[in-house]
């Protein structure tokens, strides 16, 4: 039982490049989330998926797209990376009918030059 | 609209003393949950404690307790008998039924425990 996994752990991009951050959970959770955490700050919600087949914008969705590929996987795509997107990205999941705890992945540290 | 406020950017506490980290929230949903997470320097998010809006008693988990004052919309974290390993960032979070269990976080409080 790996919990929430994220790939890659680290990534450096040049301005304008695109990439996809992968997230998967093996806990059969319904809801999944993507957050970004800038230095010295809290987590800001980018997008979330309340259930398989649905996605919704969070607080800071601009510049990102998401795909809830199936119940396990929720990916975050940067189509044209900008230096302002340099951050640590966390994926998280919860099981609505069970524990109230939100389980987090280890994070992806992204630098855009 | 959902809102979480942590007004203490940094706090110092002497080892073995208790410390209170403040958190206020705002929501129009009568059903919501409040959470505290710890983030050590290694970066992972560690769940500490949960309080439901309909819970009659304040939540406790070991040395952590949540001082829930519903009328004031506050959910302060109390850490008793602080340890050096408690030095970390602490985040308050809230989840309600707005838009499908969206969870938002406060800006965090950095706690320093002094020996």
Short mmCIF file of C-alpha atoms in Angstrom, two decimals:
data_model
loop_
_atom_site.label_atom_id
_atom_site.label_comp_id
_atom_site.label_asym_id
_atom_site.label_seq_id
_atom_site.Cartn_x
_atom_site.Cartn_y
_atom_site.Cartn_z
CA UNK A 1 0.00 0.00 0.00
CA UNK A 2 1.98 2.99 -1.30
CA UNK A 3 -0.61 5.67 -0.44
CA UNK A 4 -0.28 8.71 -2.72
CA UNK A 5 2.63 8.69 -5.16
CA UNK A 6 3.87 11.54 -7.33
CA UNK A 7 6.29 11.63 -10.22
CA UNK A 8 8.70 13.18 -10.81
CA UNK A 9 10.18 14.31 -7.48
CA UNK A 10 12.19 17.10 -9.08
CA UNK A 11 11.96 18.86 -12.44
CA UNK A 12 13.63 21.82 -14.10
CA UNK A 13 11.93 23.38 -17.12
CA UNK A 14 12.67 26.27 -19.40
CA UNK A 15 10.06 28.95 -19.92
CA UNK A 16 7.53 27.80 -22.49
CA UNK A 17 8.13 24.08 -22.07
CA UNK A 18 5.29 21.77 -21.16
CA UNK A 19 5.11 18.88 -18.75
CA UNK A 20 2.69 16.66 -16.86
CA UNK A 21 2.89 15.87 -13.17
CA UNK A 22 1.55 12.45 -12.34
CA UNK A 23 -0.32 11.44 -9.21
CA UNK A 24 -1.75 8.08 -8.24
CA UNK A 25 -3.39 6.69 -5.10
CA UNK A 26 -4.05 3.08 -4.20
CA UNK A 27 -6.53 3.70 -1.37
CA UNK A 28 -9.69 3.70 -3.53
CA UNK A 29 -10.31 7.33 -2.63
CA UNK A 30 -12.99 9.31 -4.39
CA UNK A 31 -11.58 12.84 -4.26
CA UNK A 32 -8.17 14.04 -5.42
CA UNK A 33 -6.51 17.43 -5.25
CA UNK A 34 -3.58 19.39 -6.63
CA UNK A 35 -1.96 22.12 -4.52
CA UNK A 36 1.03 24.37 -4.97
CA UNK A 37 3.17 25.64 -2.14
CA UNK A 38 5.37 28.66 -2.70
CA UNK A 39 8.34 29.34 -0.38
CA UNK A 40 7.21 30.27 3.13
CA UNK A 41 3.56 30.04 2.23
CA UNK A 42 0.61 27.75 2.67
CA UNK A 43 -0.94 25.41 0.16
CA UNK A 44 -3.13 26.88 -2.55
CA UNK A 45 -5.63 24.69 -4.34
CA UNK A 46 -5.11 24.52 -8.10
CA UNK A 47 -7.70 21.95 -9.20
CA UNK A 48 -9.60 19.17 -7.57
CA UNK A 49 -11.69 16.20 -8.59
CA UNK A 50 -14.54 15.36 -6.23
CA UNK A 51 -15.13 12.04 -7.97
CA UNK A 52 -14.05 10.12 -11.04
CA UNK A 53 -15.12 11.99 -14.16
CA UNK A 54 -15.37 15.43 -12.55
CA UNK A 55 -12.85 18.23 -12.16
CA UNK A 56 -13.21 21.75 -10.77
CA UNK A 57 -11.07 24.84 -10.47
CA UNK A 58 -9.55 25.80 -7.16
CA UNK A 59 -8.02 29.10 -6.08
CA UNK A 60 -5.21 29.36 -8.66
CA UNK A 61 -6.13 27.37 -11.83
CA UNK A 62 -4.66 29.68 -14.48
CA UNK A 63 -1.88 28.09 -16.50
CA UNK A 64 -2.83 24.54 -15.55
CA UNK A 65 -5.02 21.73 -16.82
CA UNK A 66 -5.95 18.47 -15.14
CA UNK A 67 -7.17 15.02 -16.11
CA UNK A 68 -8.84 12.49 -13.84
CA UNK A 69 -7.78 9.52 -15.90
CA UNK A 70 -9.52 6.98 -13.66
CA UNK A 71 -10.27 6.64 -9.98
CA UNK A 72 -6.58 6.13 -9.15
CA UNK A 73 -4.89 8.79 -11.25
CA UNK A 74 -5.09 12.58 -11.38
CA UNK A 75 -2.56 14.42 -13.55
CA UNK A 76 -1.64 18.11 -13.69
CA UNK A 77 -0.39 19.64 -16.93
CA UNK A 78 1.54 22.84 -17.51
CA UNK A 79 1.10 23.68 -21.18
CA UNK A 80 3.59 26.57 -21.32
CA UNK A 81 5.60 26.85 -18.12
CA UNK A 82 6.37 30.26 -16.64
CA UNK A 83 8.84 31.24 -13.87
CA UNK A 84 5.82 32.13 -11.67
CA UNK A 85 4.96 28.42 -11.65
CA UNK A 86 8.17 27.56 -9.78
CA UNK A 87 6.82 25.85 -6.70
CA UNK A 88 6.37 22.59 -4.85
CA UNK A 89 3.32 20.70 -6.06
CA UNK A 90 1.40 18.37 -3.78
CA UNK A 91 -1.23 15.86 -4.75
CA UNK A 92 -3.71 14.67 -2.12
CA UNK A 93 -6.71 12.40 -1.83
CA UNK A 94 -9.58 11.65 0.57
CA UNK A 95 -12.22 8.97 0.91
CA UNK A 96 -15.45 10.89 1.43
CA UNK A 97 -17.27 8.06 3.12
CA UNK A 98 -14.43 7.09 5.41
CA UNK A 99 -11.57 8.84 7.14
CA UNK A 100 -11.61 12.59 7.16
CA UNK A 101 -7.85 12.73 6.80
CA UNK A 102 -6.45 14.10 3.55
CA UNK A 103 -3.51 11.97 2.45
CA UNK A 104 -0.67 13.79 0.73
CA UNK A 105 1.95 12.69 -1.73
CA UNK A 106 5.62 13.57 -1.16
CA UNK A 107 5.53 16.56 -3.51
CA UNK A 108 7.19 17.57 -6.78
CA UNK A 109 9.69 20.40 -6.69
CA UNK A 110 9.43 22.29 -9.98
CA UNK A 111 11.77 25.05 -11.13
CA UNK A 112 11.02 27.06 -14.25
CA UNK A 113 13.97 29.04 -15.59
CA UNK B 1 -16.88 31.92 0.62
CA UNK B 2 -14.36 29.74 2.41
CA UNK B 3 -11.55 31.49 4.23
CA UNK B 4 -8.85 30.38 6.66
CA UNK B 5 -6.68 32.85 8.57
CA UNK B 6 -3.53 32.15 10.57
CA UNK B 7 -2.25 35.43 11.95
CA UNK B 8 0.99 34.22 13.56
CA UNK B 9 3.79 33.88 10.98
CA UNK B 10 6.18 32.61 13.65
CA UNK B 11 6.03 31.47 17.26
CA UNK B 12 8.67 30.60 19.85
CA UNK B 13 8.07 28.24 22.76
CA UNK B 14 10.32 26.83 25.44
CA UNK B 15 10.74 23.08 25.48
CA UNK B 16 8.22 21.33 27.77
CA UNK B 17 5.84 24.31 27.75
CA UNK B 18 2.45 24.47 26.02
CA UNK B 19 1.79 26.63 22.98
CA UNK B 20 -1.35 27.73 21.15
CA UNK B 21 -1.43 28.30 17.41
CA UNK B 22 -4.32 30.44 16.22
CA UNK B 23 -6.71 29.73 13.37
CA UNK B 24 -9.93 31.46 12.38
CA UNK B 25 -12.20 30.41 9.56
CA UNK B 26 -15.24 31.50 7.64
CA UNK B 27 -17.83 29.45 5.81
CA UNK B 28 -21.55 29.64 5.18
CA UNK B 29 -21.89 25.84 5.22
CA UNK B 30 -23.16 24.55 8.61
CA UNK B 31 -21.35 21.25 8.02
CA UNK B 32 -17.57 21.47 7.80
CA UNK B 33 -14.36 19.95 9.07
CA UNK B 34 -11.28 21.61 10.47
CA UNK B 35 -7.80 20.11 10.28
CA UNK B 36 -4.29 20.77 11.44
CA UNK B 37 -1.22 19.56 9.58
CA UNK B 38 2.46 19.66 10.48
CA UNK B 39 5.13 20.19 7.84
CA UNK B 40 8.67 19.55 9.07
CA UNK B 41 11.71 20.76 7.17
CA UNK B 42 11.69 17.52 5.17
CA UNK B 43 8.55 18.79 3.43
CA UNK B 44 5.94 16.10 3.96
CA UNK B 45 2.47 16.97 5.24
CA UNK B 46 1.57 15.16 8.45
CA UNK B 47 -2.05 15.04 9.61
CA UNK B 48 -2.41 15.94 13.30
CA UNK B 49 -6.03 16.39 14.29
CA UNK B 50 -9.58 16.79 13.00
CA UNK B 51 -12.66 18.58 14.37
CA UNK B 52 -16.12 18.29 12.84
CA UNK B 53 -18.51 21.21 13.05
CA UNK B 54 -21.12 19.11 14.85
CA UNK B 55 -18.71 17.52 17.31
CA UNK B 56 -19.71 18.40 20.84
CA UNK B 57 -16.30 17.96 22.37
CA UNK B 58 -12.93 19.39 21.44
CA UNK B 59 -10.74 16.92 19.56
CA UNK B 60 -7.62 15.56 21.21
CA UNK B 61 -4.79 13.40 19.85
CA UNK B 62 -2.01 12.75 22.30
CA UNK B 63 -0.26 16.06 22.99
CA UNK B 64 -2.43 17.87 20.43
CA UNK B 65 -5.82 19.35 21.21
CA UNK B 66 -8.06 21.59 19.21
CA UNK B 67 -9.75 24.47 21.01
CA UNK B 68 -12.94 24.75 18.95
CA UNK B 69 -15.02 27.89 19.52
CA UNK B 70 -17.81 27.69 16.97
CA UNK B 71 -19.41 31.05 17.68
CA UNK B 72 -16.07 32.79 17.25
CA UNK B 73 -15.20 30.63 14.25
CA UNK B 74 -11.86 29.73 15.74
CA UNK B 75 -10.02 26.41 15.82
CA UNK B 76 -6.78 26.90 17.71
CA UNK B 77 -4.24 24.10 18.04
CA UNK B 78 -2.77 23.53 21.49
CA UNK B 79 0.46 21.55 21.77
CA UNK B 80 1.25 20.51 25.31
CA UNK B 81 4.73 19.71 26.63
CA UNK B 82 6.53 20.97 23.51
CA UNK B 83 9.42 18.93 22.19
CA UNK B 84 12.31 19.96 19.96
CA UNK B 85 10.84 17.78 17.24
CA UNK B 86 7.72 19.95 17.20
CA UNK B 87 9.68 22.69 15.40
CA UNK B 88 7.94 22.88 12.03
CA UNK B 89 5.34 24.71 9.98
CA UNK B 90 1.75 24.17 11.09
CA UNK B 91 -1.20 24.60 8.77
CA UNK B 92 -4.86 24.95 9.58
CA UNK B 93 -7.30 23.75 6.92
CA UNK B 94 -11.03 23.60 6.37
CA UNK B 95 -13.24 21.44 4.23
CA UNK B 96 -16.94 22.03 3.67
CA UNK B 97 -19.41 20.91 1.04
CA UNK B 98 -18.72 23.87 -1.21
CA UNK B 99 -18.11 22.59 -4.69
CA UNK B 100 -17.55 19.00 -3.70
CA UNK B 101 -15.42 18.89 -0.56
CA UNK B 102 -12.92 21.52 -1.55
CA UNK B 103 -10.24 21.92 1.12
CA UNK B 104 -8.39 25.18 1.69
CA UNK B 105 -5.36 25.94 3.85
CA UNK B 106 -4.15 28.86 5.90
CA UNK B 107 -0.78 30.51 5.33
CA UNK B 108 0.80 28.60 8.21
CA UNK B 109 2.64 29.31 11.44
CA UNK B 110 6.29 28.41 11.88
CA UNK B 111 6.92 27.08 15.38
CA UNK B 112 10.37 27.18 16.94
CA UNK B 113 10.93 25.12 20.08
CA UNK B 114 13.84 26.33 22.21
CA UNK B 115 15.92 24.00 24.38
#
